[in-house]
PDB file of C-alpha atoms in Angstrom:
ATOM      1  CA  UNK A 214     -18.568  34.771  22.703  1.00 42.00           C
ATOM      2  CA  UNK A 215     -17.153  31.663  21.134  1.00 48.00           C
ATOM      3  CA  UNK A 216     -13.997  30.151  22.573  1.00 54.00           C
ATOM      4  CA  UNK A 217     -10.749  31.120  20.999  1.00 57.00           C
ATOM      5  CA  UNK A 218     -10.167  29.215  17.688  1.00 55.00           C
ATOM      6  CA  UNK A 219     -13.782  28.099  17.314  1.00 60.00           C
ATOM      7  CA  UNK A 220     -15.343  30.766  15.023  1.00 77.00           C
ATOM      8  CA  UNK A 221     -16.324  30.291  11.485  1.00 88.00           C
ATOM      9  CA  UNK A 222     -13.220  32.185  10.369  1.00 87.00           C
ATOM     10  CA  UNK A 223     -11.040  29.761  12.335  1.00 86.00           C
ATOM     11  CA  UNK A 224     -12.820  26.899  10.646  1.00 91.00           C
ATOM     12  CA  UNK A 225     -12.134  28.409   7.342  1.00 92.00           C
ATOM     13  CA  UNK A 226      -8.460  28.837   8.249  1.00 92.00           C
ATOM     14  CA  UNK A 227      -8.266  25.257   9.437  1.00 95.00           C
ATOM     15  CA  UNK A 228      -9.566  24.083   6.050  1.00 94.00           C
ATOM     16  CA  UNK A 229      -7.022  26.313   4.278  1.00 94.00           C
ATOM     17  CA  UNK A 230      -4.148  25.138   6.494  1.00 97.00           C
ATOM     18  CA  UNK A 231      -5.117  21.414   5.785  1.00 97.00           C
ATOM     19  CA  UNK A 232      -5.315  21.992   2.078  1.00 95.00           C
ATOM     20  CA  UNK A 233      -1.975  23.697   2.019  1.00 95.00           C
ATOM     21  CA  UNK A 234      -0.560  21.025   4.292  1.00 97.00           C
ATOM     22  CA  UNK A 235      -1.295  18.271   1.796  1.00 97.00           C
ATOM     23  CA  UNK A 236       0.980  19.950  -0.777  1.00 96.00           C
ATOM     24  CA  UNK A 237       3.712  21.051   1.684  1.00 97.00           C
ATOM     25  CA  UNK A 238       3.875  17.585   3.375  1.00 98.00           C
ATOM     26  CA  UNK A 239       3.709  15.843  -0.028  1.00 97.00           C
ATOM     27  CA  UNK A 240       6.828  17.552  -1.007  1.00 96.00           C
ATOM     28  CA  UNK A 241       9.029  17.205   2.052  1.00 97.00           C
ATOM     29  CA  UNK A 242       7.205  14.822   4.341  1.00 98.00           C
ATOM     30  CA  UNK A 243       6.480  15.190   8.039  1.00 98.00           C
ATOM     31  CA  UNK A 244      10.066  15.590   9.183  1.00 97.00           C
ATOM     32  CA  UNK A 245      11.170  17.905   6.391  1.00 98.00           C
ATOM     33  CA  UNK A 246       8.190  20.390   6.398  1.00 97.00           C
ATOM     34  CA  UNK A 247       8.090  23.249   8.830  1.00 97.00           C
ATOM     35  CA  UNK A 248       5.047  24.874  10.300  1.00 97.00           C
ATOM     36  CA  UNK A 249       6.498  28.213   9.177  1.00 97.00           C
ATOM     37  CA  UNK A 250       6.364  27.026   5.536  1.00 96.00           C
ATOM     38  CA  UNK A 251       2.666  26.071   5.918  1.00 97.00           C
ATOM     39  CA  UNK A 252       1.785  29.288   7.687  1.00 96.00           C
ATOM     40  CA  UNK A 253       3.559  31.257   5.028  1.00 96.00           C
ATOM     41  CA  UNK A 254       1.807  29.277   2.199  1.00 95.00           C
ATOM     42  CA  UNK A 255      -1.576  30.022   3.749  1.00 94.00           C
ATOM     43  CA  UNK A 256      -0.723  33.687   4.546  1.00 95.00           C
ATOM     44  CA  UNK A 257      -1.044  33.491   8.320  1.00 95.00           C
ATOM     45  CA  UNK A 258       1.377  33.790  11.156  1.00 96.00           C
ATOM     46  CA  UNK A 259       3.011  30.737  12.681  1.00 96.00           C
ATOM     47  CA  UNK A 260       1.613  31.695  16.136  1.00 96.00           C
ATOM     48  CA  UNK A 261      -1.933  31.685  14.657  1.00 95.00           C
ATOM     49  CA  UNK A 262      -1.295  28.234  13.169  1.00 96.00           C
ATOM     50  CA  UNK A 263      -0.363  27.035  16.598  1.00 96.00           C
ATOM     51  CA  UNK A 264      -3.512  28.657  17.974  1.00 95.00           C
ATOM     52  CA  UNK A 265      -5.469  26.343  15.680  1.00 96.00           C
ATOM     53  CA  UNK A 266      -3.186  23.266  15.968  1.00 97.00           C
ATOM     54  CA  UNK A 267      -1.189  22.675  19.171  1.00 96.00           C
ATOM     55  CA  UNK A 268       1.788  21.149  17.135  1.00 97.00           C
ATOM     56  CA  UNK A 269       2.833  19.829  13.802  1.00 98.00           C
ATOM     57  CA  UNK A 270       1.862  16.239  14.659  1.00 98.00           C
ATOM     58  CA  UNK A 271      -1.708  17.318  15.381  1.00 98.00           C
ATOM     59  CA  UNK A 272      -1.769  19.213  12.087  1.00 98.00           C
ATOM     60  CA  UNK A 273      -0.420  16.198  10.151  1.00 98.00           C
ATOM     61  CA  UNK A 274      -2.945  13.907  11.669  1.00 98.00           C
ATOM     62  CA  UNK A 275      -5.761  16.354  10.837  1.00 98.00           C
ATOM     63  CA  UNK A 276      -4.441  16.332   7.281  1.00 98.00           C
ATOM     64  CA  UNK A 277      -4.445  12.547   7.148  1.00 98.00           C
ATOM     65  CA  UNK A 278      -8.071  12.592   8.422  1.00 98.00           C
ATOM     66  CA  UNK A 279      -9.090  15.024   5.713  1.00 97.00           C
ATOM     67  CA  UNK A 280      -7.328  12.983   2.996  1.00 97.00           C
ATOM     68  CA  UNK A 281      -9.226   9.870   4.287  1.00 97.00           C
ATOM     69  CA  UNK A 282     -12.533  11.665   3.888  1.00 96.00           C
ATOM     70  CA  UNK A 283     -11.628  12.695   0.351  1.00 94.00           C
ATOM     71  CA  UNK A 284     -10.567   9.139  -0.535  1.00 93.00           C
ATOM     72  CA  UNK A 285     -13.831   7.734   0.838  1.00 94.00           C
ATOM     73  CA  UNK A 286     -16.014  10.254  -0.912  1.00 93.00           C
ATOM     74  CA  UNK A 287     -14.154   9.647  -4.185  1.00 91.00           C
ATOM     75  CA  UNK A 288     -14.514   5.859  -4.013  1.00 90.00           C
ATOM     76  CA  UNK A 289     -18.179   6.041  -3.094  1.00 90.00           C
ATOM     77  CA  UNK A 290     -18.964   8.572  -5.843  1.00 88.00           C
ATOM     78  CA  UNK A 291     -17.430   6.464  -8.478  1.00 82.00           C
ATOM     79  CA  UNK A 292     -18.890   3.145  -7.425  1.00 77.00           C
ATOM     80  CA  UNK A 293     -21.310   1.394  -9.776  1.00 72.00           C
ATOM     81  CA  UNK A 294     -23.903   1.307  -6.988  1.00 64.00           C
ATOM     82  CA  UNK A 295     -23.924   5.138  -6.726  1.00 54.00           C
ATOM     83  CA  UNK A 296     -24.274   5.507 -10.425  1.00 55.00           C
ATOM     84  CA  UNK A 297     -20.517   6.005 -10.920  1.00 51.00           C
ATOM     85  CA  UNK A 298     -18.560   5.906 -14.054  1.00 49.00           C
ATOM     86  CA  UNK A 299     -19.520   2.471 -15.496  1.00 48.00           C
ATOM     87  CA  UNK A 300     -22.659   0.820 -16.899  1.00 51.00           C
ATOM     88  CA  UNK A 301     -21.232  -2.633 -15.908  1.00 52.00           C
ATOM     89  CA  UNK A 302     -22.168  -4.380 -12.755  1.00 61.00           C
ATOM     90  CA  UNK A 303     -20.606  -7.170 -10.600  1.00 67.00           C
ATOM     91  CA  UNK A 304     -17.442  -7.624  -8.664  1.00 69.00           C
ATOM     92  CA  UNK A 305     -15.056  -6.953 -11.487  1.00 77.00           C
ATOM     93  CA  UNK A 306     -16.877  -3.792 -12.430  1.00 79.00           C
ATOM     94  CA  UNK A 307     -16.827  -2.612  -8.857  1.00 78.00           C
ATOM     95  CA  UNK A 308     -13.064  -3.366  -8.529  1.00 80.00           C
ATOM     96  CA  UNK A 309     -12.294  -1.553 -11.766  1.00 82.00           C
ATOM     97  CA  UNK A 310     -14.436   1.426 -10.614  1.00 82.00           C
ATOM     98  CA  UNK A 311     -12.656   1.610  -7.261  1.00 83.00           C
ATOM     99  CA  UNK A 312      -9.280   1.438  -8.968  1.00 83.00           C
ATOM    100  CA  UNK A 313     -10.311   4.052 -11.489  1.00 84.00           C
ATOM    101  CA  UNK A 314     -11.603   6.390  -8.717  1.00 86.00           C
ATOM    102  CA  UNK A 315      -8.348   5.955  -6.825  1.00 85.00           C
ATOM    103  CA  UNK A 316      -6.265   6.540  -9.950  1.00 84.00           C
ATOM    104  CA  UNK A 317      -8.109   9.721 -10.633  1.00 85.00           C
ATOM    105  CA  UNK A 318      -7.602  10.831  -7.113  1.00 85.00           C
ATOM    106  CA  UNK A 319      -3.770  10.392  -7.208  1.00 83.00           C
ATOM    107  CA  UNK A 320      -3.291  11.449 -10.803  1.00 82.00           C
ATOM    108  CA  UNK A 321      -1.467  14.653  -9.853  1.00 80.00           C
ATOM    109  CA  UNK A 322       0.547  12.547  -7.413  1.00 89.00           C
ATOM    110  CA  UNK A 323       0.180  15.138  -4.569  1.00 94.00           C
ATOM    111  CA  UNK A 324      -2.243  13.089  -2.439  1.00 93.00           C
ATOM    112  CA  UNK A 325      -0.278   9.960  -3.328  1.00 93.00           C
ATOM    113  CA  UNK A 326       2.999  11.459  -2.126  1.00 95.00           C
ATOM    114  CA  UNK A 327       1.288  12.785   0.971  1.00 97.00           C
ATOM    115  CA  UNK A 328      -0.066   9.277   1.808  1.00 95.00           C
ATOM    116  CA  UNK A 329       3.379   7.768   1.302  1.00 95.00           C
ATOM    117  CA  UNK A 330       4.875  10.263   3.597  1.00 97.00           C
ATOM    118  CA  UNK A 331       2.131   9.518   6.122  1.00 98.00           C
ATOM    119  CA  UNK A 332       3.052   5.820   6.155  1.00 96.00           C
ATOM    120  CA  UNK A 333       6.727   6.876   6.770  1.00 97.00           C
ATOM    121  CA  UNK A 334       5.782   9.128   9.728  1.00 98.00           C
ATOM    122  CA  UNK A 335       3.939   6.505  11.792  1.00 97.00           C
ATOM    123  CA  UNK A 336       6.679   6.640  14.416  1.00 97.00           C
ATOM    124  CA  UNK A 337       4.807   9.712  15.685  1.00 97.00           C
ATOM    125  CA  UNK A 338       1.883   8.559  17.861  1.00 97.00           C
ATOM    126  CA  UNK A 339      -0.872  10.969  16.663  1.00 97.00           C
ATOM    127  CA  UNK A 340       0.186  10.342  12.997  1.00 98.00           C
ATOM    128  CA  UNK A 341       0.087   6.500  13.554  1.00 98.00           C
ATOM    129  CA  UNK A 342      -3.415   6.780  15.041  1.00 98.00           C
ATOM    130  CA  UNK A 343      -4.634   8.908  12.064  1.00 98.00           C
ATOM    131  CA  UNK A 344      -3.016   6.529   9.513  1.00 98.00           C
ATOM    132  CA  UNK A 345      -4.592   3.563  11.116  1.00 98.00           C
ATOM    133  CA  UNK A 346      -8.097   5.377  11.108  1.00 98.00           C
ATOM    134  CA  UNK A 347      -7.477   6.091   7.406  1.00 97.00           C
ATOM    135  CA  UNK A 348      -6.804   2.461   6.548  1.00 96.00           C
ATOM    136  CA  UNK A 349      -9.641   1.253   8.690  1.00 97.00           C
ATOM    137  CA  UNK A 350     -12.045   3.645   6.841  1.00 97.00           C
ATOM    138  CA  UNK A 351     -10.722   2.621   3.519  1.00 94.00           C
ATOM    139  CA  UNK A 352     -11.050  -1.137   4.412  1.00 95.00           C
ATOM    140  CA  UNK A 353     -14.598  -0.533   5.472  1.00 96.00           C
ATOM    141  CA  UNK A 354     -15.479   1.563   2.398  1.00 94.00           C
ATOM    142  CA  UNK A 355     -13.879  -0.903  -0.012  1.00 92.00           C
ATOM    143  CA  UNK A 356     -15.547  -3.943   1.765  1.00 93.00           C
ATOM    144  CA  UNK A 357     -18.928  -2.159   1.305  1.00 91.00           C
ATOM    145  CA  UNK A 358     -18.171  -1.531  -2.322  1.00 89.00           C
ATOM    146  CA  UNK A 359     -16.575  -4.889  -3.239  1.00 88.00           C
ATOM    147  CA  UNK A 360     -18.335  -7.248  -0.861  1.00 86.00           C
ATOM    148  CA  UNK A 361     -15.639  -9.426   0.897  1.00 87.00           C
ATOM    149  CA  UNK A 362     -12.261  -9.435   2.489  1.00 93.00           C
ATOM    150  CA  UNK A 363     -10.540 -11.151  -0.429  1.00 92.00           C
ATOM    151  CA  UNK A 364     -11.743  -8.407  -2.645  1.00 89.00           C
ATOM    152  CA  UNK A 365     -10.389  -5.896  -0.172  1.00 91.00           C
ATOM    153  CA  UNK A 366      -6.934  -7.483  -0.150  1.00 93.00           C
ATOM    154  CA  UNK A 367      -6.916  -7.646  -4.042  1.00 89.00           C
ATOM    155  CA  UNK A 368      -7.826  -3.893  -4.124  1.00 88.00           C
ATOM    156  CA  UNK A 369      -5.166  -2.948  -1.702  1.00 91.00           C
ATOM    157  CA  UNK A 370      -2.560  -5.140  -3.555  1.00 91.00           C
ATOM    158  CA  UNK A 371      -3.525  -3.578  -6.848  1.00 88.00           C
ATOM    159  CA  UNK A 372      -3.472  -0.177  -5.336  1.00 88.00           C
ATOM    160  CA  UNK A 373       0.036  -0.639  -4.079  1.00 90.00           C
ATOM    161  CA  UNK A 374       1.136  -1.603  -7.693  1.00 90.00           C
ATOM    162  CA  UNK A 375      -0.816   1.429  -8.978  1.00 88.00           C
ATOM    163  CA  UNK A 376       1.028   3.656  -6.453  1.00 89.00           C
ATOM    164  CA  UNK A 377       4.439   2.467  -7.750  1.00 90.00           C
ATOM    165  CA  UNK A 378       3.335   3.006 -11.366  1.00 90.00           C
ATOM    166  CA  UNK A 379       2.040   6.451 -10.596  1.00 88.00           C
ATOM    167  CA  UNK A 380       4.780   7.829  -8.449  1.00 88.00           C
ATOM    168  CA  UNK A 381       7.477   6.593 -10.746  1.00 91.00           C
ATOM    169  CA  UNK A 382       5.606   7.741 -13.908  1.00 90.00           C
ATOM    170  CA  UNK A 383       5.976   4.276 -15.453  1.00 93.00           C
ATOM    171  CA  UNK A 384       3.334   4.948 -18.097  1.00 90.00           C
ATOM    172  CA  UNK A 385       5.958   7.224 -19.769  1.00 94.00           C
ATOM    173  CA  UNK A 386       8.850   4.772 -19.460  1.00 95.00           C
ATOM    174  CA  UNK A 387       9.584   2.652 -22.464  1.00 96.00           C
ATOM    175  CA  UNK A 388      11.472  -0.133 -20.793  1.00 96.00           C
ATOM    176  CA  UNK A 389      10.634  -3.900 -20.534  1.00 96.00           C
ATOM    177  CA  UNK A 390      10.472  -3.824 -16.675  1.00 96.00           C
ATOM    178  CA  UNK A 391       8.080  -0.757 -16.754  1.00 95.00           C
ATOM    179  CA  UNK A 392       5.998  -2.567 -19.301  1.00 94.00           C
ATOM    180  CA  UNK A 393       5.642  -5.510 -16.936  1.00 95.00           C
ATOM    181  CA  UNK A 394       4.468  -3.373 -14.057  1.00 93.00           C
ATOM    182  CA  UNK A 395       2.074  -1.364 -16.220  1.00 91.00           C
ATOM    183  CA  UNK A 396       0.760  -4.515 -18.050  1.00 86.00           C
ATOM    184  CA  UNK A 397       1.402  -3.075 -21.531  1.00 70.00           C
TER     185      UNK A 397
END
């Protein structure tokens, strides 16, 4: 008989909990979201959630790890080397493809808001470790796609600007300062 919390059904529940956690934590962050809200969203009891995750910090860290995998898969799938979305080649095409993949990933802003909240919750040790793992994985992935450390720094710098543009909805703001940030 499998150990408690290790069955296929438990694995399915874990995936459902992590998927729900992205949206819940994106709205109210680590500190504002309760495990009761997440359990209710998934349709399970809070004690069952705690059977699968020992505490909210472990759940949040697992959610960061999941989002890191999603980000990596999205970047790799859209890279020119994997037959992604562009016929162009070279460093500029790779950078554009990576930025386009990231933009598509955060288009609904849920993952973006979750990641912003994750950065804000690094005062929690398990969360800090998960966020560092996420950044390390993204640095490795982007380095493989773009080729060197300078390109990685350019991608992260451009990504931070893209985050501001997306989360503030600047594409829809007709003001000079918004035009400057959106390059239009």
